PDB file of C-alpha atoms in Angstrom:
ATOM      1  CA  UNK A 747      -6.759  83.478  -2.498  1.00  0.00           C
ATOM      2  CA  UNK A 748      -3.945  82.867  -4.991  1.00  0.00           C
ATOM      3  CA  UNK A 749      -5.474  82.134  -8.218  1.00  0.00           C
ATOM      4  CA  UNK A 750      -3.987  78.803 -10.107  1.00  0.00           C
ATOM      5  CA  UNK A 751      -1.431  79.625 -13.083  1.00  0.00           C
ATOM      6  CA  UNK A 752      -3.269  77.986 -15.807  1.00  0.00           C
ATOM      7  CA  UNK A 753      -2.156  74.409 -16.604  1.00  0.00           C
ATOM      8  CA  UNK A 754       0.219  73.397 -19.654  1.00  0.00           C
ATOM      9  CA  UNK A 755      -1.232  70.661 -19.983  1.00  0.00           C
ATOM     10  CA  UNK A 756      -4.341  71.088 -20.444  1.00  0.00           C
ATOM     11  CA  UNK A 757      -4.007  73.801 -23.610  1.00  0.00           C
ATOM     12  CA  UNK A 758      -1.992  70.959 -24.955  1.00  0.00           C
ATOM     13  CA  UNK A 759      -4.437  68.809 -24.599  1.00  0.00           C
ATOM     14  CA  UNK A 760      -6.985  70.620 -26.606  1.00  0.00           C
ATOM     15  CA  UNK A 761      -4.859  71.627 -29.292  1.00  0.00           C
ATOM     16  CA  UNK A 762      -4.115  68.335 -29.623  1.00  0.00           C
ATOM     17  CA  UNK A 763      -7.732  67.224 -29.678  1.00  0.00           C
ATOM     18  CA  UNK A 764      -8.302  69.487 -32.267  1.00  0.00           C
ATOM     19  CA  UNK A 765      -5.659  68.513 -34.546  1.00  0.00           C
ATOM     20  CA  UNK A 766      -6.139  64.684 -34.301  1.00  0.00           C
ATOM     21  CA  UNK A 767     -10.197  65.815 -34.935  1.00  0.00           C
ATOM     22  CA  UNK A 768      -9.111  67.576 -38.083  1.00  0.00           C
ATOM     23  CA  UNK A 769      -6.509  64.792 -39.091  1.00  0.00           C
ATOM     24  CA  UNK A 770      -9.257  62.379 -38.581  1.00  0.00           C
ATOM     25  CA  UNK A 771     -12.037  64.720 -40.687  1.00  0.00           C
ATOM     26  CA  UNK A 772      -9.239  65.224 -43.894  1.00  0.00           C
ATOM     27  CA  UNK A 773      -8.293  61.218 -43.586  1.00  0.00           C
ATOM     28  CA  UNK A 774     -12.165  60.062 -43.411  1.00  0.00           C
ATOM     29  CA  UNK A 775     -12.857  62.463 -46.257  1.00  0.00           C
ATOM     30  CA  UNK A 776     -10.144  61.489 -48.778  1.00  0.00           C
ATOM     31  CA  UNK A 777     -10.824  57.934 -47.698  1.00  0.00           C
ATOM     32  CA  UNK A 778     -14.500  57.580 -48.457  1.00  0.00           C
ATOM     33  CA  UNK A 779     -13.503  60.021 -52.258  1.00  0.00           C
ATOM     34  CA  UNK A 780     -10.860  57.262 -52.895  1.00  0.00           C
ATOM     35  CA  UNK A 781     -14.040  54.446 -52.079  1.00  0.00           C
ATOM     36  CA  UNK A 782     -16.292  56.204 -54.435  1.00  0.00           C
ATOM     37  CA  UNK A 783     -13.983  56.834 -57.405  1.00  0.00           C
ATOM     38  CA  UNK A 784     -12.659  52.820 -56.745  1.00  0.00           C
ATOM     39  CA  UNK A 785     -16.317  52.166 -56.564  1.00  0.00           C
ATOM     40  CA  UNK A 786     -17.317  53.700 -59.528  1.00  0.00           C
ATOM     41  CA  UNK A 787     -14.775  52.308 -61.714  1.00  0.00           C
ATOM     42  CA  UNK A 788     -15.650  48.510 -60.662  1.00  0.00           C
ATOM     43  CA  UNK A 789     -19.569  49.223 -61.346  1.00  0.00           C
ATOM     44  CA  UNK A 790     -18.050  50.386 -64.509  1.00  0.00           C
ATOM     45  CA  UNK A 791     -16.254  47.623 -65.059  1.00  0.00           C
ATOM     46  CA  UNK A 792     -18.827  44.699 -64.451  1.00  0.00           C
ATOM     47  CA  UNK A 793     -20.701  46.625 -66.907  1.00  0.00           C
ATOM     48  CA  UNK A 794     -17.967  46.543 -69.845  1.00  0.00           C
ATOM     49  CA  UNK A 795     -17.156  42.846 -68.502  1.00  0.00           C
ATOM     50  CA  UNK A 796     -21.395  42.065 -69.296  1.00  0.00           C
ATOM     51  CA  UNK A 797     -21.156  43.997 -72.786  1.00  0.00           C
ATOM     52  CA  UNK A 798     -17.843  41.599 -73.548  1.00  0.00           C
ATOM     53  CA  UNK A 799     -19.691  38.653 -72.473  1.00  0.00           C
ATOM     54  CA  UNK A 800     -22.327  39.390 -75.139  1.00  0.00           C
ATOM     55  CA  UNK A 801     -20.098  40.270 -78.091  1.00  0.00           C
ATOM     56  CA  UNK A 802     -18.121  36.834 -77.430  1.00  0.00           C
ATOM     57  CA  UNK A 803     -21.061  34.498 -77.296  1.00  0.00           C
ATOM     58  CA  UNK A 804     -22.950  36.739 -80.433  1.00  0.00           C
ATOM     59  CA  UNK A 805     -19.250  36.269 -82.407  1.00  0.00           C
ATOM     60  CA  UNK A 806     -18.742  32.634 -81.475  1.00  0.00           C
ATOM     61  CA  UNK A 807     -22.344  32.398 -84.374  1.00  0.00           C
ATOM     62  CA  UNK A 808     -21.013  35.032 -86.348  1.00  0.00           C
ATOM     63  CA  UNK A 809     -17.480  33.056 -87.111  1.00  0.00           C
ATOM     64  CA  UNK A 810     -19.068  30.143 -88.389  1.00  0.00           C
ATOM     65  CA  UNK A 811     -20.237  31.795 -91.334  1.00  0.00           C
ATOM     66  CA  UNK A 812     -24.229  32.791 -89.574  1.00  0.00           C
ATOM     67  CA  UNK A 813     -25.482  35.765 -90.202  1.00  0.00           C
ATOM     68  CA  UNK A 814     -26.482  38.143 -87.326  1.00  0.00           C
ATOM     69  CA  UNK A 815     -30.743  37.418 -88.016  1.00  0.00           C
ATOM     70  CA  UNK A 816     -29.777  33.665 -88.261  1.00  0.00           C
ATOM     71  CA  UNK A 817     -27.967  33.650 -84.871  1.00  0.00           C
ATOM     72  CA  UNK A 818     -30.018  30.657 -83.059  1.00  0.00           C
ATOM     73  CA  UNK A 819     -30.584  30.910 -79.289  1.00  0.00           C
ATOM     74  CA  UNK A 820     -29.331  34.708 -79.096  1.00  0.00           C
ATOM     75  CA  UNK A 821     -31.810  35.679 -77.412  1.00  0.00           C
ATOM     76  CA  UNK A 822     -30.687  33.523 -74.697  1.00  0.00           C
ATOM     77  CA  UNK A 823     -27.321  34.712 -73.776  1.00  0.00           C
ATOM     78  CA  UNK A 824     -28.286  38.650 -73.467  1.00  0.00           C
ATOM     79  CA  UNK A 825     -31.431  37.497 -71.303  1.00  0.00           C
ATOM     80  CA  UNK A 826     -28.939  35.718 -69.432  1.00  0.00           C
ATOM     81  CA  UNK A 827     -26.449  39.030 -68.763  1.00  0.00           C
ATOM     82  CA  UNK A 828     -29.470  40.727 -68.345  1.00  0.00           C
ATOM     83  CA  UNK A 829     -30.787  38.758 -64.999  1.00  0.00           C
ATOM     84  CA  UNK A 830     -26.926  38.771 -63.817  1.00  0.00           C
ATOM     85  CA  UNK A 831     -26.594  42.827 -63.565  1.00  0.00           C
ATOM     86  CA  UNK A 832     -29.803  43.981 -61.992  1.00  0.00           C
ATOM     87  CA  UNK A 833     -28.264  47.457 -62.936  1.00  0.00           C
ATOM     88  CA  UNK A 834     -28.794  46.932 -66.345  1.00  0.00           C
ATOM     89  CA  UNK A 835     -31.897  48.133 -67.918  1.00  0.00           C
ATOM     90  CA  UNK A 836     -31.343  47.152 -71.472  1.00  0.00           C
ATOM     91  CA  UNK A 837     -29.402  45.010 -74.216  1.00  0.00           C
ATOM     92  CA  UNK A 838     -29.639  45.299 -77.580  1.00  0.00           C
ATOM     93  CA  UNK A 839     -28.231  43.425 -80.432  1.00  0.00           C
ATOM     94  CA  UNK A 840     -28.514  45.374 -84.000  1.00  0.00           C
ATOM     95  CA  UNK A 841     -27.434  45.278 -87.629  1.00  0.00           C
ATOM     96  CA  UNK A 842     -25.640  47.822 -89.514  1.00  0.00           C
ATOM     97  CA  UNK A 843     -28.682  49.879 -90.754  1.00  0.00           C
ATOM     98  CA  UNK A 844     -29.461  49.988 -86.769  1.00  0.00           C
ATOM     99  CA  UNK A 845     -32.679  47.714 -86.684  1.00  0.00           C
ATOM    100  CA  UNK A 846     -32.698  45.985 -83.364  1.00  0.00           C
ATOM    101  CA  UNK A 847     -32.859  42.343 -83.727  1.00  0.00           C
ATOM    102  CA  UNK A 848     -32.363  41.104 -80.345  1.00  0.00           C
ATOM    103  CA  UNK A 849     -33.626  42.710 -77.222  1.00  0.00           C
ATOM    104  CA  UNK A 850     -34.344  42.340 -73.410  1.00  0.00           C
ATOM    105  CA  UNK A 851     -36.946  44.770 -73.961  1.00  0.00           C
ATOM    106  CA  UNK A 852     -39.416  42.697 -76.150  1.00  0.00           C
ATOM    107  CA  UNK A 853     -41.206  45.947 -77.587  1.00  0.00           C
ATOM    108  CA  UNK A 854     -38.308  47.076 -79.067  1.00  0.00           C
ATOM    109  CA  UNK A 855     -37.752  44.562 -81.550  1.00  0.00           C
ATOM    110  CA  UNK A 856     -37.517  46.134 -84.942  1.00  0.00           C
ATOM    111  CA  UNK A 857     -37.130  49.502 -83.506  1.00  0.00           C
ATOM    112  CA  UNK A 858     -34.285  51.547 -84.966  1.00  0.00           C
ATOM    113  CA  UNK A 859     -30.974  52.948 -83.059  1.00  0.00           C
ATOM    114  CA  UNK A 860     -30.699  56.691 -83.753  1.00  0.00           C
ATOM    115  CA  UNK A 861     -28.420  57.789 -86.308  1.00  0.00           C
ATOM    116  CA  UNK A 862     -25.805  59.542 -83.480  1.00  0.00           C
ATOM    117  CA  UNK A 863     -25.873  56.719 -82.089  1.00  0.00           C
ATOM    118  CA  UNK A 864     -25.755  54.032 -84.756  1.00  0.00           C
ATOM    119  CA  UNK A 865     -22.349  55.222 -86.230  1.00  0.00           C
ATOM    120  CA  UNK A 866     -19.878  55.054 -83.117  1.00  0.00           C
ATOM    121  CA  UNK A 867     -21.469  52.043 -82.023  1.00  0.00           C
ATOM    122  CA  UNK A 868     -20.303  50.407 -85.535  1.00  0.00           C
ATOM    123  CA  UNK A 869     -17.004  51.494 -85.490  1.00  0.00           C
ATOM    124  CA  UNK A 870     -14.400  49.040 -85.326  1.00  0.00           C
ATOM    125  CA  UNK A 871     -12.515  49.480 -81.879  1.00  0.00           C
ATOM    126  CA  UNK A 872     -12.858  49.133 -77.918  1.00  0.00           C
ATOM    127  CA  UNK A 873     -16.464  50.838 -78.464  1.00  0.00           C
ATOM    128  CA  UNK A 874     -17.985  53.728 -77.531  1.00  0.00           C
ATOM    129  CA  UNK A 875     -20.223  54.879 -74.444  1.00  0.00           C
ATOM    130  CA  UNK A 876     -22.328  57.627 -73.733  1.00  0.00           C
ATOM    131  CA  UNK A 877     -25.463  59.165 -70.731  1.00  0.00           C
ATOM    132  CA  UNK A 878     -28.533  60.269 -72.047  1.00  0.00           C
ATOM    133  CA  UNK A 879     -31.789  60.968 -69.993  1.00  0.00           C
ATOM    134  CA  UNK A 880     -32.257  57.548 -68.296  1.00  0.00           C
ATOM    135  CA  UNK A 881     -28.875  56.533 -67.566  1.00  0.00           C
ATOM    136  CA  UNK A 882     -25.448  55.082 -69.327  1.00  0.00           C
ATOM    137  CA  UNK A 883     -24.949  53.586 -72.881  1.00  0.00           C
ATOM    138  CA  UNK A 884     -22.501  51.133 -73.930  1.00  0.00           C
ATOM    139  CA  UNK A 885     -21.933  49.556 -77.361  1.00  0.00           C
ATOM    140  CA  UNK A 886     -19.697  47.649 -79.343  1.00  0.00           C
ATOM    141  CA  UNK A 887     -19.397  45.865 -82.693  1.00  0.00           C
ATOM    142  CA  UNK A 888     -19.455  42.807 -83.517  1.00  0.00           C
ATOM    143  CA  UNK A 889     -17.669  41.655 -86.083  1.00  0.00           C
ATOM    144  CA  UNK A 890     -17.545  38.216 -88.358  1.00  0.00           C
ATOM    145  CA  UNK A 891     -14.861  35.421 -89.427  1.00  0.00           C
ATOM    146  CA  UNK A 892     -14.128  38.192 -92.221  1.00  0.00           C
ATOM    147  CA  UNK A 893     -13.451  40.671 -89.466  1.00  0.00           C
ATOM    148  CA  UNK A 894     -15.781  42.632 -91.324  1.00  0.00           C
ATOM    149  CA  UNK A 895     -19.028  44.750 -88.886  1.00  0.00           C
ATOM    150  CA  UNK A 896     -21.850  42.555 -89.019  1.00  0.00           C
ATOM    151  CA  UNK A 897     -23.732  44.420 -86.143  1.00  0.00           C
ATOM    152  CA  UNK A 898     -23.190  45.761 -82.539  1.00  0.00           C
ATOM    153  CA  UNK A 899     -24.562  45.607 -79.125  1.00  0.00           C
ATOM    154  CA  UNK A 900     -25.460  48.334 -77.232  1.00  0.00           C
ATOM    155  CA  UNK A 901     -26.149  48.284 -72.938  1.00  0.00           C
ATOM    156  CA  UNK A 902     -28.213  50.958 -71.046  1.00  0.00           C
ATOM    157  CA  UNK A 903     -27.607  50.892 -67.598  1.00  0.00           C
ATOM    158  CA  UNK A 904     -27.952  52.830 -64.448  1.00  0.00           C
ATOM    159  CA  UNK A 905     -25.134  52.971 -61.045  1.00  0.00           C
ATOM    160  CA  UNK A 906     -26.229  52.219 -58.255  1.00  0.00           C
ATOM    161  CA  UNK A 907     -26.090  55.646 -56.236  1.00  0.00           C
ATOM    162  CA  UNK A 908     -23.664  56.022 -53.347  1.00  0.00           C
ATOM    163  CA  UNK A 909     -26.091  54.604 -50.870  1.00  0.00           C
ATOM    164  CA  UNK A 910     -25.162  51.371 -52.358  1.00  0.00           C
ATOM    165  CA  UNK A 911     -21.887  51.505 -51.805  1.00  0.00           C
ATOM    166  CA  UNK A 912     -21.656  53.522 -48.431  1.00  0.00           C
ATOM    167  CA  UNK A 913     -24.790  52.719 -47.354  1.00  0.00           C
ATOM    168  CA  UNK A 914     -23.055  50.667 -44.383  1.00  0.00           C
ATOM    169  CA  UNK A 915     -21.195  53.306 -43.165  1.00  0.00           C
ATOM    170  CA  UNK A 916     -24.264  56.371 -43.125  1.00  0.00           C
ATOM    171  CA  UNK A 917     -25.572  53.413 -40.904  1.00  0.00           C
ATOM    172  CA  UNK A 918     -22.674  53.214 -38.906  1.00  0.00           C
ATOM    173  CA  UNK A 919     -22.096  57.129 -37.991  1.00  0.00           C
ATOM    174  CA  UNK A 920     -22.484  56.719 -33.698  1.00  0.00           C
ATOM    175  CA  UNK A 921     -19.648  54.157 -34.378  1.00  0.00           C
ATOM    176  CA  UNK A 922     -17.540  56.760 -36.400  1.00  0.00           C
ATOM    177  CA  UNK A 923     -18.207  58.760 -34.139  1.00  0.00           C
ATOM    178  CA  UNK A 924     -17.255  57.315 -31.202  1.00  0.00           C
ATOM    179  CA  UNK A 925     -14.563  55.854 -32.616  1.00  0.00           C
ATOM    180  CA  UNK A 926     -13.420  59.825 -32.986  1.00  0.00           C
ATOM    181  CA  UNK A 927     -13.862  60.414 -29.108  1.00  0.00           C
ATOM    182  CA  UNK A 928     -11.740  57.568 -28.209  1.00  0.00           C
ATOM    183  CA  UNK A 929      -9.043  58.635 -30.588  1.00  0.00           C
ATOM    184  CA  UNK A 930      -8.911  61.827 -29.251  1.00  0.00           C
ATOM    185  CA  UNK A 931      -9.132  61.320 -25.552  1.00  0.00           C
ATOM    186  CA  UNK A 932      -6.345  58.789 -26.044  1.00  0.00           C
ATOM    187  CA  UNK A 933      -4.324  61.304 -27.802  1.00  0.00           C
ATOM    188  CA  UNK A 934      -5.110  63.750 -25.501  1.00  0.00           C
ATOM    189  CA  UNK A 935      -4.209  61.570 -22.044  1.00  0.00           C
ATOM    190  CA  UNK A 936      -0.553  60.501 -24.319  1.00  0.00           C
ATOM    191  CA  UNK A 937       0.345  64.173 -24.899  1.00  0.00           C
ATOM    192  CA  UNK A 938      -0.717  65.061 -21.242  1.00  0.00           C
ATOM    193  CA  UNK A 939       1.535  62.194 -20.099  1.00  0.00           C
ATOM    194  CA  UNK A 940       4.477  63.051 -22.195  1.00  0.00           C
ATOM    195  CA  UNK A 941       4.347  66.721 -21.378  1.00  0.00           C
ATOM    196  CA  UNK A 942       3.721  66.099 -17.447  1.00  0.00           C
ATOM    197  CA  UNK A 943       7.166  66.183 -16.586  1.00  0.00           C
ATOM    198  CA  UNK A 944       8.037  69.087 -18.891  1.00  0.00           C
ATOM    199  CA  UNK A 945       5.532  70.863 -16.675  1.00  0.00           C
ATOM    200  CA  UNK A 946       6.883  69.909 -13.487  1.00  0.00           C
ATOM    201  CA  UNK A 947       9.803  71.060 -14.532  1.00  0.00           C
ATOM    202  CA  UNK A 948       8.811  74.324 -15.927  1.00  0.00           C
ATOM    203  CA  UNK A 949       6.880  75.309 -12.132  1.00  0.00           C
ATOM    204  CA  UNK A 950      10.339  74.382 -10.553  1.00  0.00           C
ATOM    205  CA  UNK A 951      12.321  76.803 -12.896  1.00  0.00           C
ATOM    206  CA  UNK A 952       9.499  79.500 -12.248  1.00  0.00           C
ATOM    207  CA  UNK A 953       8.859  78.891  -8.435  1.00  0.00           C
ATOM    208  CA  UNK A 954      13.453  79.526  -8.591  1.00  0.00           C
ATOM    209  CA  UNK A 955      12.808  82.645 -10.461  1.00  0.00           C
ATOM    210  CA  UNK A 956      10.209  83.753  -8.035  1.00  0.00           C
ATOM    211  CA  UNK A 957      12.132  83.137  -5.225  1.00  0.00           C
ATOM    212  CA  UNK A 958      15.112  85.102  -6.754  1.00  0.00           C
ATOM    213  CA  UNK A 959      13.270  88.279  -7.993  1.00  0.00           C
ATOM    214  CA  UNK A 960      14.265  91.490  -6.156  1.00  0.00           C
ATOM    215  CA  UNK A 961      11.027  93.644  -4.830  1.00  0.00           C
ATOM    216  CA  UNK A 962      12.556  97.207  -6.215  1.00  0.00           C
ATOM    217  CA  UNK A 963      13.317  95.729  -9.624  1.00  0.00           C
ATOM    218  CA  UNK A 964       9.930  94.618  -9.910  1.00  0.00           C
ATOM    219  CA  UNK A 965      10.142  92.046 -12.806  1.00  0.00           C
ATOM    220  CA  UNK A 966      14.066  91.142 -13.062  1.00  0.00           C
ATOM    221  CA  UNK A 967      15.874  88.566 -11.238  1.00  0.00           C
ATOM    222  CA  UNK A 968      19.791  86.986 -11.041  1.00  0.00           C
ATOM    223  CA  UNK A 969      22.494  88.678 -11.488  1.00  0.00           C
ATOM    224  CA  UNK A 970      20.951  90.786 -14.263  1.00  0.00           C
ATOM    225  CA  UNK A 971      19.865  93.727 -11.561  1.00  0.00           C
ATOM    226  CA  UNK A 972      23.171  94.320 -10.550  1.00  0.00           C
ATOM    227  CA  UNK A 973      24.363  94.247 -13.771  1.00  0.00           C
ATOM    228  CA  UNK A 974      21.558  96.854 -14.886  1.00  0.00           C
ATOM    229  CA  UNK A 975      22.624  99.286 -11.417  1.00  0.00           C
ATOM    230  CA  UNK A 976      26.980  98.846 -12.302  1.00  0.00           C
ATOM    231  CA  UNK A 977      26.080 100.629 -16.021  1.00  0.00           C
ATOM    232  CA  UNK A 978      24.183 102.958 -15.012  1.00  0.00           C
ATOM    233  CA  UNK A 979      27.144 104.250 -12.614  1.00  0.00           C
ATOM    234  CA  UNK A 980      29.571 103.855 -15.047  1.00  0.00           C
ATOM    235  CA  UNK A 981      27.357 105.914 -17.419  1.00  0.00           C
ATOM    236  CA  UNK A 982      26.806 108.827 -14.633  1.00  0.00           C
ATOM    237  CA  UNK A 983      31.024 108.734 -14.376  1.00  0.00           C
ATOM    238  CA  UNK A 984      31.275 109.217 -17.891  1.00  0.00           C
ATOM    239  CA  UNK A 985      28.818 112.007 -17.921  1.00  0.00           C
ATOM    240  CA  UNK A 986      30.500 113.852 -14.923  1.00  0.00           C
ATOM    241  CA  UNK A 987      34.051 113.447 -16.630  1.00  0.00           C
ATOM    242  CA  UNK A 988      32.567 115.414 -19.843  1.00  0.00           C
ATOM    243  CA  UNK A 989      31.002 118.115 -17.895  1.00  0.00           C
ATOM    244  CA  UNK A 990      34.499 118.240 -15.618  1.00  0.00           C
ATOM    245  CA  UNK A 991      36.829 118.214 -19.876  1.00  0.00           C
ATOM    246  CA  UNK A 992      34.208 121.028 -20.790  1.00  0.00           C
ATOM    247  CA  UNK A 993      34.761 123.152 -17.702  1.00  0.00           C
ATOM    248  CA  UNK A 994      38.434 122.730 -18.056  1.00  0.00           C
ATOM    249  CA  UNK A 995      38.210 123.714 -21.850  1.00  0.00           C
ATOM    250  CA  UNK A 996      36.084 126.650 -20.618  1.00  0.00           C
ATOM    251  CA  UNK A 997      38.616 128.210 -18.054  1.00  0.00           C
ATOM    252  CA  UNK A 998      41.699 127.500 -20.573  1.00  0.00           C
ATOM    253  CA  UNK A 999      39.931 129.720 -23.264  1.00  0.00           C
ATOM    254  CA  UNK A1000      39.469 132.465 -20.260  1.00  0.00           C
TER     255      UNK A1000
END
């Protein structure tokens, strides 16, 4: 039985499969590092927006002439920021010598900021932040109507790991990947249709060739045989006419 030349179409097909299957991997990949780095900077950001809050209501006090102790109802507004962000596990409002006066954590009051910590925080600016062992630090100063440090605020805070962000699509993963089957067997039934008549066209030209090929020359076909058979004749007449100028040579020498 004649054994089927293998189909065109079908290599195509899985080359094709494979390349939309690693398109698909290197797309899903730099799309979910693109989520996490957007996602990390917006955490970030409702953090620095929660720090801001508290250094504008604390200031509002502090440019009326109030000093930061005298501050009435600041406990409020950092209790307040506090409930808001449930990633927030700490604000605390301090003087310059780094006694906190105001505190979410109510066992801190009076407790002192360390000293590394104290002196960036102070600093006149856009603030500073730091990571120690349980989680982020923000602070700021705050400053009064004579622009002068009065204090500063400092947030401790954790992010929310990345199951909070792609939680919903770990969940989702049959749906990924069968979305990835589709895509691929779609791919692979446009290529097949798109290279179907290519194919067609390609058995004609070889069933021609077939038809064409000479038994003794084994593998040529055309014209080319013939061509092949002329040169080698005119190569044996060129051979025979040296040996027939060196014979002649010969006898003249005689």
């Amino acid at each position: 039985m004649k054994r089927a030349a293998p189909s065109l179409n079908r290599h195509f097909a899985a080359i094709l499969c494979l390349a939309l299957l690693a398109a698909l991997a290197a797309a899903s990949a730099g799309w979910l590092r693109y989520l996490e780095e957007r996602g990390a900077q917006l955490r970030e950001s409702r953090f620095q927006f929660s720090l801001n809050s508290v250094k504008s209501t604390l200031e509002s006090g502090l440019q009326l002439g109030l000093a930061l102790p005298d501050l009435p109802n600041a406990q409020a507004p950092i209790e307040d920021v506090r409930v808001q962000e449930p990633g927030i596990l700490s604000i605390d409002v301090f003087d310059t010598q780094g006694r906190i006066l105001f505190t979410t954590d109510r066992n801190g009051i009076g407790a002192h900021l360390p000293a590394a910590w104290r002196a960036p925080c102070l600093a006149p600016g856009a603030g500073w932040q730091a990571r120690d062992d349980d989680g982020y630090l923000r602070c700021i100063a705050l400053q009064n109507g004579y622009e002068q440090v009065a204090g500063g605020v400092l947030l401790r805070y954790t992010l929310a790991s990345r199951a909070g962000t792609f939680g919903a699509l770990s969940e989702r993963w049959p749906a990924a990947l069968l979305l990835t089957a589709v895509l691929a067997a779609l791919g692979a039934g446009a290529g097949w249709l798109l290279l179907r008549p290519l194919e067609r066209r390609l058995n004609a030209l070889t069933g021609d060739i077939a038809a064409q090929r000479p038994v003794a020359d084994g593998w040529l076909a055309g014209p080319l045989p013939a061509a092949l058979t002329a040169l080698q004749q005119r190569e044996e007449q060129l051979r025979a006419a040296e040996r027939e100028a060196d014979r002649i040579d010969e006898l003249d020498l005689h």
